[in-house]
C-alpha positions as a Markdown table, in Angstrom:
| # | Residue | x | y | z |
|---|---|---|---|---|
| 1 | Met | -44.0 | -43.7 | 12.4 |
| 2 | Ala | -45.7 | -41.9 | 15.3 |
| 3 | Arg | -48.7 | -44.2 | 14.9 |
| 4 | Phe | -46.5 | -47.3 | 15.1 |
| 5 | Ile | -44.5 | -46.2 | 18.1 |
| 6 | Gly | -47.6 | -45.1 | 19.9 |
| 7 | Arg | -49.0 | -48.7 | 19.5 |
| 8 | Ala | -46.4 | -49.9 | 21.9 |
| 9 | Phe | -48.0 | -47.9 | 24.7 |
| 10 | Ala | -51.6 | -48.9 | 23.9 |
| 11 | Val | -51.7 | -51.6 | 26.5 |
| 12 | Leu | -50.3 | -49.4 | 29.3 |
| 13 | Ser | -53.5 | -47.5 | 30.2 |
| 14 | Pro | -53.8 | -45.6 | 33.5 |
| 15 | Leu | -56.4 | -48.1 | 34.7 |
| 16 | Val | -54.2 | -51.0 | 33.9 |
| 17 | Leu | -51.2 | -49.5 | 35.7 |
| 18 | Ala | -53.3 | -48.4 | 38.7 |
| 19 | Gly | -54.6 | -51.9 | 39.0 |
| 20 | Cys | -51.1 | -53.3 | 38.9 |
| 21 | Leu | -49.9 | -51.0 | 41.7 |
| 22 | Gly | -52.9 | -52.0 | 43.8 |
| 23 | Asp | -52.4 | -55.7 | 43.3 |
| 24 | Ile | -48.7 | -55.9 | 44.3 |
| 25 | Asn | -47.9 | -57.5 | 47.6 |
| 26 | Gly | -49.7 | -60.8 | 46.7 |
| 27 | Thr | -49.0 | -64.4 | 47.2 |
| 28 | Val | -48.5 | -65.7 | 43.7 |
| 29 | Pro | -45.5 | -67.8 | 42.7 |
| 30 | Ala | -42.6 | -65.6 | 41.7 |
| 31 | Ala | -41.6 | -66.3 | 38.1 |
| 32 | Val | -38.4 | -64.7 | 36.8 |
| 33 | Thr | -39.3 | -64.9 | 33.1 |
| 34 | Arg | -42.3 | -64.7 | 30.8 |
| 35 | Ser | -42.3 | -65.9 | 27.2 |
| 36 | Val | -44.5 | -63.9 | 24.8 |
| 37 | Met | -45.2 | -63.6 | 21.1 |
| 38 | Asp | -45.0 | -67.4 | 20.5 |
| 39 | Gly | -41.7 | -67.6 | 22.3 |
| 40 | Gln | -40.0 | -65.0 | 20.2 |
| 41 | Val | -39.4 | -62.7 | 23.2 |
| 42 | Val | -38.6 | -63.7 | 26.8 |
| 43 | Val | -39.2 | -60.9 | 29.3 |
| 44 | Ala | -36.8 | -61.1 | 32.3 |
| 45 | Gly | -35.7 | -58.4 | 34.7 |
| 46 | Pro | -32.5 | -57.7 | 36.6 |
| 47 | Asp | -31.7 | -59.9 | 39.6 |
| 48 | Gly | -34.3 | -59.6 | 42.3 |
| 49 | Tyr | -37.2 | -58.7 | 39.9 |
| 50 | Cys | -40.1 | -61.2 | 39.2 |
| 51 | Val | -43.0 | -61.2 | 36.8 |
| 52 | Asp | -46.4 | -60.6 | 38.2 |
| 53 | Pro | -48.7 | -63.0 | 36.2 |
| 54 | Arg | -51.8 | -61.3 | 37.4 |
| 55 | Ala | -50.9 | -58.1 | 35.5 |
| 56 | Thr | -49.6 | -59.8 | 32.3 |
| 57 | Arg | -51.7 | -59.4 | 29.3 |
| 58 | Glu | -51.2 | -60.8 | 25.8 |
| 59 | Asn | -53.1 | -61.0 | 22.5 |
| 60 | Arg | -52.1 | -61.8 | 19.0 |
| 61 | Asp | -50.5 | -58.5 | 18.3 |
| 62 | Glu | -49.1 | -57.2 | 21.6 |
| 63 | Ala | -48.2 | -58.1 | 25.2 |
| 64 | Phe | -47.8 | -56.3 | 28.5 |
| 65 | Val | -45.6 | -57.6 | 31.3 |
| 66 | Leu | -45.2 | -56.1 | 34.8 |
| 67 | Leu | -42.2 | -56.8 | 37.0 |
| 68 | Ala | -41.6 | -55.8 | 40.6 |
| 69 | Ser | -39.3 | -57.0 | 43.4 |
| 70 | Cys | -39.7 | -60.7 | 43.9 |
| 71 | Ser | -40.6 | -60.1 | 47.6 |
| 72 | Ser | -43.4 | -57.8 | 46.6 |
| 73 | Val | -44.9 | -60.1 | 44.0 |
| 74 | Ser | -44.8 | -63.3 | 46.1 |
| 75 | Ala | -45.1 | -61.6 | 49.6 |
| 76 | Thr | -42.0 | -63.6 | 50.6 |
| 77 | Pro | -39.6 | -61.3 | 52.6 |
| 78 | Ser | -36.7 | -63.8 | 52.1 |
| 79 | Ala | -36.9 | -63.6 | 48.3 |
| 80 | Thr | -33.8 | -62.1 | 46.6 |
| 81 | Ala | -34.0 | -58.3 | 46.7 |
| 82 | Pro | -33.0 | -56.1 | 43.7 |
| 83 | Phe | -30.2 | -53.6 | 44.2 |
| 84 | Ala | -32.9 | -50.9 | 43.9 |
| 85 | Lys | -36.7 | -51.2 | 43.9 |
| 86 | Ser | -38.8 | -49.9 | 41.1 |
| 87 | Leu | -41.8 | -50.9 | 38.9 |
| 88 | Ile | -40.9 | -52.3 | 35.5 |
| 89 | Thr | -43.2 | -52.6 | 32.5 |
| 90 | Val | -42.5 | -54.1 | 29.2 |
| 91 | Thr | -44.7 | -53.9 | 26.1 |
| 92 | Val | -44.1 | -56.0 | 23.1 |
| 93 | Thr | -45.7 | -55.1 | 19.8 |
| 94 | Arg | -45.7 | -56.9 | 16.5 |
| 95 | Pro | -45.2 | -54.6 | 13.5 |
| 96 | Ala | -47.7 | -54.2 | 10.7 |
| 97 | Gln | -44.6 | -54.4 | 8.4 |
| 98 | Thr | -41.1 | -55.3 | 9.4 |
| 99 | Gly | -39.7 | -52.4 | 7.5 |
| 100 | Glu | -41.3 | -50.0 | 9.9 |
| 101 | Phe | -38.8 | -50.8 | 12.7 |
| 102 | Asp | -35.9 | -48.6 | 11.4 |
| 103 | Ala | -38.3 | -45.7 | 10.9 |
| 104 | Ser | -39.7 | -46.2 | 14.4 |
| 105 | Leu | -36.3 | -46.1 | 16.1 |
| 106 | Ser | -35.0 | -43.2 | 14.1 |
| 107 | Gly | -38.3 | -41.2 | 14.7 |
| 108 | Ala | -38.6 | -42.0 | 18.4 |
| 109 | Glu | -37.1 | -38.8 | 19.7 |
| 110 | Ala | -39.3 | -36.6 | 17.5 |
| 111 | Phe | -42.3 | -38.6 | 18.6 |
| 112 | Phe | -41.6 | -38.3 | 22.4 |
| 113 | Arg | -40.9 | -34.6 | 22.2 |
| 114 | Ser | -44.3 | -34.1 | 20.5 |
| 115 | Ser | -47.5 | -33.6 | 22.3 |
| 116 | Asp | -48.7 | -37.1 | 21.3 |
| 117 | Gly | -45.5 | -38.7 | 22.6 |
| 118 | Arg | -45.6 | -36.9 | 26.0 |
| 119 | Ser | -49.3 | -37.9 | 26.2 |
| 120 | Ala | -48.3 | -41.5 | 25.8 |
| 121 | Ile | -46.0 | -41.1 | 28.9 |
| 122 | Ala | -48.5 | -39.3 | 31.1 |
| 123 | Met | -50.9 | -41.4 | 33.1 |
| 124 | Asp | -53.6 | -38.8 | 32.6 |
| 125 | Gly | -52.8 | -38.2 | 29.0 |
| 126 | Asp | -51.9 | -34.6 | 29.5 |
| 127 | Pro | -48.6 | -33.8 | 27.8 |
| 128 | Ser | -48.1 | -30.6 | 29.9 |
| 129 | Gly | -47.3 | -32.8 | 32.9 |
| 130 | Val | -44.3 | -34.5 | 31.2 |
| 131 | Ser | -40.8 | -33.1 | 30.8 |
| 132 | Leu | -38.1 | -35.0 | 28.9 |
| 133 | Val | -34.9 | -34.8 | 31.0 |
| 134 | Ser | -32.6 | -36.6 | 28.5 |
| 135 | Thr | -32.7 | -38.7 | 25.3 |
| 136 | Glu | -30.2 | -40.9 | 23.5 |
| 137 | Thr | -30.4 | -42.7 | 20.2 |
| 138 | Thr | -28.0 | -45.5 | 19.2 |
| 139 | Asp | -27.9 | -47.9 | 16.3 |
| 140 | Asp | -30.2 | -50.3 | 18.0 |
| 141 | Met | -32.0 | -48.5 | 20.8 |
| 142 | Phe | -33.7 | -45.2 | 21.9 |
| 143 | Val | -33.6 | -44.3 | 25.6 |
| 144 | Leu | -35.2 | -41.4 | 27.5 |
| 145 | Gln | -35.6 | -40.1 | 31.0 |
| 146 | Ala | -38.8 | -38.3 | 31.8 |
| 147 | Glu | -40.1 | -36.4 | 34.8 |
| 148 | Leu | -43.8 | -36.4 | 35.5 |
| 149 | Ser | -45.9 | -34.0 | 37.5 |
| 150 | Asp | -48.2 | -35.1 | 40.3 |
| 151 | Asn | -51.1 | -35.4 | 37.9 |
| 152 | Gly | -49.1 | -37.1 | 35.2 |
| 153 | Arg | -48.3 | -40.3 | 37.2 |
| 154 | Ala | -50.2 | -43.0 | 38.9 |
| 155 | Glu | -50.6 | -43.0 | 42.7 |
| 156 | Gly | -47.6 | -44.8 | 44.3 |
| 157 | Leu | -45.2 | -43.9 | 41.5 |
| 158 | Gly | -42.3 | -41.4 | 41.8 |
| 159 | Arg | -41.6 | -38.5 | 39.5 |
| 160 | Asn | -38.9 | -40.1 | 37.3 |
| 161 | Gln | -39.0 | -42.8 | 34.8 |
| 162 | Trp | -36.8 | -44.3 | 32.1 |
| 163 | Arg | -37.8 | -45.9 | 28.8 |
| 164 | Ala | -36.0 | -47.9 | 26.1 |
| 165 | Ile | -37.3 | -48.6 | 22.6 |
| 166 | Phe | -35.6 | -51.6 | 20.9 |
| 167 | Val | -36.2 | -54.6 | 18.7 |
| 168 | Val | -36.0 | -58.3 | 19.5 |
| 169 | Asn | -36.7 | -60.9 | 16.8 |
| 170 | Asp | -38.7 | -58.5 | 14.7 |
| 171 | Asn | -40.8 | -57.3 | 17.7 |
| 172 | Leu | -40.8 | -53.8 | 18.9 |
| 173 | Leu | -40.3 | -53.5 | 22.7 |
| 174 | Ser | -40.9 | -50.6 | 25.0 |
| 175 | Ala | -39.3 | -51.2 | 28.4 |
| 176 | Ser | -40.0 | -48.8 | 31.3 |
| 177 | Val | -38.4 | -48.4 | 34.7 |
| 178 | Met | -40.5 | -46.2 | 37.1 |
| 179 | Ser | -39.5 | -44.8 | 40.5 |
| 180 | Leu | -41.7 | -45.6 | 43.4 |
| 181 | Ala | -43.0 | -42.7 | 45.5 |
| 182 | Ser | -41.5 | -44.2 | 48.6 |
| 183 | Ser | -38.0 | -44.5 | 47.0 |
| 184 | Glu | -37.2 | -42.1 | 44.2 |
| 185 | Leu | -34.4 | -43.3 | 42.0 |
| 186 | Ser | -31.4 | -41.2 | 41.0 |
| 187 | Ala | -30.7 | -40.7 | 37.3 |
| 188 | Glu | -27.7 | -43.1 | 37.5 |
| 189 | Thr | -29.7 | -45.9 | 39.3 |
| 190 | Gly | -32.7 | -45.7 | 37.1 |
| 191 | Met | -30.6 | -45.9 | 33.9 |
| 192 | Ala | -28.6 | -48.8 | 35.4 |
| 193 | Ile | -31.8 | -50.8 | 36.0 |
| 194 | Leu | -33.0 | -50.0 | 32.5 |
| 195 | Gln | -29.8 | -51.1 | 30.8 |
| 196 | Ala | -29.7 | -54.3 | 32.9 |
| 197 | Leu | -33.3 | -55.0 | 31.9 |
| 198 | Val | -32.5 | -54.6 | 28.2 |
| 199 | Arg | -29.4 | -56.7 | 28.4 |
| 200 | Lys | -31.4 | -59.5 | 30.2 |
| 201 | Ile | -34.2 | -59.5 | 27.7 |
| 202 | Arg | -31.8 | -59.7 | 24.8 |
| 203 | Ala | -29.7 | -62.4 | 26.5 |
| 204 | Thr | -32.7 | -64.5 | 27.5 |
| 205 | Ser | -34.7 | -64.3 | 24.2 |
| 206 | Pro | -33.9 | -66.8 | 21.5 |
| 207 | Lys | -31.4 | -65.7 | 18.9 |
| 208 | Ala | -32.8 | -65.0 | 15.4 |
| 209 | Gly | -32.0 | -68.0 | 13.3 |
């Protein structure tokens, strides 16, 4: 199950994220949603967040979507502002077998407390730079808050981040909310953004028929 959960982070390499941070503040049209996996999943952020199409990547088995404040993505100061700024990433992964989902969710905490799991969170791959602040497992989602050292995060990001592992239409999603170095989020605010993100994706994606 560690192998399967780890796949959800394969797209989010340090080079990809560093490139995303460098490219924000562009002039591209601000889209509020992005459909991936043949329309099975629609990625959408909380109010005030837009998809950056330049950073979105998708192949047959997985997709990566970056969201930031609409004003940052489109370089339009008048765009709707989120109640708190952060950088949001969503990875969507098709399972090798549908039956692996339950095992993945139930084994998520053990994975992220392991060296491999903390390496998946760290931008430099060093597990020693990652501390798990809190975790929670429910029937349909796993949530964590992590704190990263200076070496464990990309330039421009803050110390704290929040992640949720959940399933939408037989696809495994890993949604992350990352503080910006210029505006570190409180635990309550970071979790509120993450929960709003998960609710929006579930509400926007088509219902399983």
